[in-house]
Coordinates of C-alpha atoms in Angstrom, one line a residue:
X4 CA 0.0 0.0 0.0
X5 CA 1.4 3.4 -1.0
X6 CA 2.0 5.7 1.9
X7 CA 0.6 9.2 1.7
X8 CA 3.5 11.5 2.6
X9 CA 3.3 15.1 3.8
X10 CA 4.1 17.5 1.0
X11 CA 3.4 21.2 0.6
X12 CA 1.3 22.6 -2.2
X13 CA 3.1 24.8 -4.7
X14 CA 0.8 27.7 -4.1
X15 CA 1.7 27.5 -0.4
X16 CA 5.4 27.6 -1.3
X17 CA 4.7 30.8 -3.2
X18 CA 2.8 32.3 -0.3
X19 CA 5.6 31.5 2.1
X20 CA 8.1 33.1 -0.2
X21 CA 6.1 36.4 0.1
X22 CA 5.8 36.1 3.9
X23 CA 2.2 35.0 3.7
X24 CA 0.5 32.2 5.7
X25 CA 0.2 28.8 4.0
X26 CA -3.3 27.3 3.6
X27 CA -2.0 23.9 4.6
X28 CA -1.2 23.7 8.3
X29 CA 2.5 23.2 9.4
X30 CA 3.8 23.9 5.9
X31 CA 5.8 26.9 7.2
X32 CA 7.4 27.7 10.5
X33 CA 8.1 31.0 12.2
X34 CA 11.5 29.5 13.2
X35 CA 12.5 28.9 9.6
X36 CA 12.7 31.9 7.4
X37 CA 11.1 31.7 4.0
X38 CA 10.3 35.3 2.9
X39 CA 12.5 36.4 0.0
X40 CA 14.0 39.8 -0.6
X41 CA 14.2 41.2 -4.1
X42 CA 17.5 39.7 -5.1
X43 CA 16.5 36.3 -3.6
X44 CA 13.3 36.5 -5.6
X45 CA 15.3 37.0 -8.8
X46 CA 17.4 33.9 -8.1
X47 CA 14.4 31.9 -7.1
X48 CA 12.7 32.7 -10.5
X49 CA 15.9 31.8 -12.4
X50 CA 16.0 28.5 -10.4
X51 CA 12.5 27.6 -11.5
X52 CA 13.7 27.7 -15.1
X53 CA 17.0 25.8 -14.6
X54 CA 15.6 23.5 -12.0
X55 CA 18.6 24.1 -9.7
X56 CA 19.4 27.0 -7.3
X57 CA 22.5 29.1 -7.4
X58 CA 23.5 31.1 -4.4
X59 CA 26.5 33.0 -3.1
X60 CA 28.1 31.0 -0.3
X61 CA 25.3 29.1 1.4
X62 CA 22.7 31.9 1.0
X63 CA 22.8 32.8 4.7
X64 CA 21.2 36.2 5.4
X65 CA 22.4 37.6 8.7
X66 CA 19.3 39.7 9.5
X67 CA 17.1 36.7 9.0
X68 CA 19.4 34.3 10.9
X69 CA 19.1 31.7 8.1
X70 CA 18.8 31.2 4.4
X71 CA 15.3 32.0 3.2
X72 CA 16.2 31.2 -0.4
X73 CA 17.6 27.7 0.5
X74 CA 14.6 27.0 2.7
X75 CA 12.1 28.0 0.0
X76 CA 13.9 26.0 -2.6
X77 CA 13.8 22.9 -0.4
X78 CA 10.1 23.5 0.1
X79 CA 9.5 23.8 -3.7
X80 CA 11.6 20.7 -4.4
X81 CA 9.5 18.8 -1.8
X82 CA 6.3 20.0 -3.4
X83 CA 7.5 18.7 -6.8
X84 CA 9.0 15.5 -5.3
X85 CA 12.4 16.2 -6.9
X86 CA 16.0 16.5 -5.6
X87 CA 16.9 19.9 -4.1
X88 CA 20.0 20.8 -6.1
X89 CA 22.0 23.9 -5.3
X90 CA 25.2 25.4 -6.7
X91 CA 27.0 27.3 -3.9
X92 CA 29.4 29.9 -5.4
X93 CA 32.3 30.2 -3.0
X94 CA 35.5 32.4 -3.2
X95 CA 37.9 29.5 -3.9
X96 CA 36.0 26.6 -5.3
X97 CA 32.2 26.1 -5.8
X98 CA 30.1 23.2 -4.6
X99 CA 27.1 21.3 -5.9
X100 CA 24.9 20.3 -3.0
X101 CA 22.3 17.6 -3.6
X102 CA 19.6 17.0 -1.0
X103 CA 17.8 13.6 -1.2
X104 CA 15.4 14.2 1.7
X105 CA 12.9 15.9 -0.6
X106 CA 12.3 12.6 -2.4
X107 CA 10.5 11.3 0.8
X108 CA 11.4 7.7 0.4
X109 CA 12.3 5.0 3.0
X110 CA 15.4 4.0 1.0
X111 CA 17.3 6.6 -1.1
X112 CA 20.3 4.3 -1.8
X113 CA 19.1 3.4 -5.4
X114 CA 18.7 7.1 -6.2
X115 CA 22.1 8.0 -4.7
X116 CA 23.6 5.2 -6.8
X117 CA 22.0 6.5 -10.0
X118 CA 23.6 9.9 -9.4
X119 CA 26.9 8.5 -8.5
X120 CA 27.1 6.0 -11.4
X121 CA 25.1 7.6 -14.2
X122 CA 26.4 11.2 -13.6
X123 CA 29.6 11.3 -11.6
X124 CA 31.2 8.1 -12.7
X125 CA 30.1 8.4 -16.3
X126 CA 30.7 12.1 -16.9
X127 CA 32.9 13.4 -14.1
X128 CA 35.3 10.6 -13.1
X129 CA 37.6 13.0 -11.1
X130 CA 34.7 14.1 -9.0
X131 CA 33.4 10.6 -8.7
X132 CA 36.8 9.5 -7.2
X133 CA 36.8 12.5 -4.9
X134 CA 33.3 11.7 -3.5
X135 CA 34.0 8.0 -3.1
X136 CA 37.4 8.6 -1.5
X137 CA 35.8 11.0 1.0
X138 CA 33.3 8.4 1.9
X139 CA 30.5 11.0 1.5
X140 CA 28.2 8.5 -0.3
X141 CA 28.7 5.5 2.1
X142 CA 28.2 7.8 5.0
X143 CA 24.9 9.0 3.6
X144 CA 23.6 5.6 2.8
X145 CA 24.5 4.2 6.2
X146 CA 22.6 7.0 8.0
X147 CA 19.1 5.6 8.7
X148 CA 16.0 7.3 7.4
X149 CA 13.3 8.1 9.9
X150 CA 10.3 6.9 7.8
X151 CA 7.7 8.1 10.3
X152 CA 9.1 11.6 10.1
X153 CA 9.3 11.4 6.3
X154 CA 5.7 10.5 6.0
X155 CA 4.2 13.0 8.5
X156 CA 6.5 16.0 9.0
X157 CA 7.0 19.1 7.0
X158 CA 10.4 19.4 5.2
X159 CA 11.8 21.9 7.7
X160 CA 11.4 19.3 10.4
X161 CA 13.2 16.6 8.4
X162 CA 17.0 16.1 8.4
X163 CA 18.7 16.9 5.1
X164 CA 20.4 14.0 3.3
X165 CA 23.2 15.7 1.5
X166 CA 26.0 14.9 -1.0
X167 CA 28.2 17.9 -1.4
X168 CA 30.6 17.9 -4.4
X169 CA 33.3 20.6 -4.5
X170 CA 34.1 21.5 -8.1
X171 CA 35.4 24.4 -10.3
X172 CA 32.9 27.1 -11.3
X173 CA 32.9 26.1 -15.0
X174 CA 31.9 22.5 -14.0
X175 CA 29.4 23.3 -11.3
X176 CA 26.4 24.4 -13.4
X177 CA 26.8 21.6 -16.0
X178 CA 27.0 19.0 -13.1
X179 CA 23.9 20.5 -11.5
X180 CA 22.0 20.3 -14.8
X181 CA 23.1 16.7 -15.2
X182 CA 22.0 15.8 -11.7
X183 CA 18.6 17.4 -12.3
X184 CA 18.3 15.5 -15.6
X185 CA 19.1 12.1 -14.0
X186 CA 16.8 12.9 -11.1
X187 CA 13.9 13.4 -13.5
X188 CA 14.2 9.6 -14.3
X189 CA 13.6 8.6 -10.7
X190 CA 10.5 6.4 -10.1
X191 CA 9.7 7.0 -6.4
X192 CA 6.4 5.1 -5.8
X193 CA 8.0 1.7 -5.1
X194 CA 10.0 3.4 -2.3
X195 CA 7.0 5.1 -0.8
X196 CA 5.1 1.9 -0.1
X197 CA 4.5 1.0 3.5
X198 CA 7.4 -1.1 4.7
X199 CA 6.7 -4.6 5.9
X200 CA 9.0 -5.7 8.7
X201 CA 9.9 -9.4 8.0
X202 CA 12.2 -9.8 11.0

């Protein structure tokens, strides 16, 4: 039986981005900033077209004590049941950050493997080696998923499941686009069925 997981509505994501109240209870939180300023709004609209977000640093805004843009992008990715992919532009080397938590599945290992094998290993062998050597992937896969939380809690109350890939600026955007393209092939429903404990 397929589990019905908590997901925000896209129109509520838009409301939150303007600082308005969501129609679906618990979608937003006063403790997690979502309202975008003018520059963040511009980047958000660009991200809707490219299907990945680009921010300076980690998008942290001091006066908001958080990253409204990252938060709202994660909400939108959750609503669309897609990976939350972000390019963080840093002073020395950029990073592509992939959050698998927005898939809301009880086992994300097959989807991690698709990104690692079909994108990194196939097209970016140096980055594949870096990620594998740093044990980033194995660490993520070995971290258990709280299925009850995934089913019932809003995304801001769920731990991120991240793979962070440091790379040169000229590589970052093409890598992000390739990750998004591979992610569009994911079939999630088999991993949203109720788990049957056979032990």
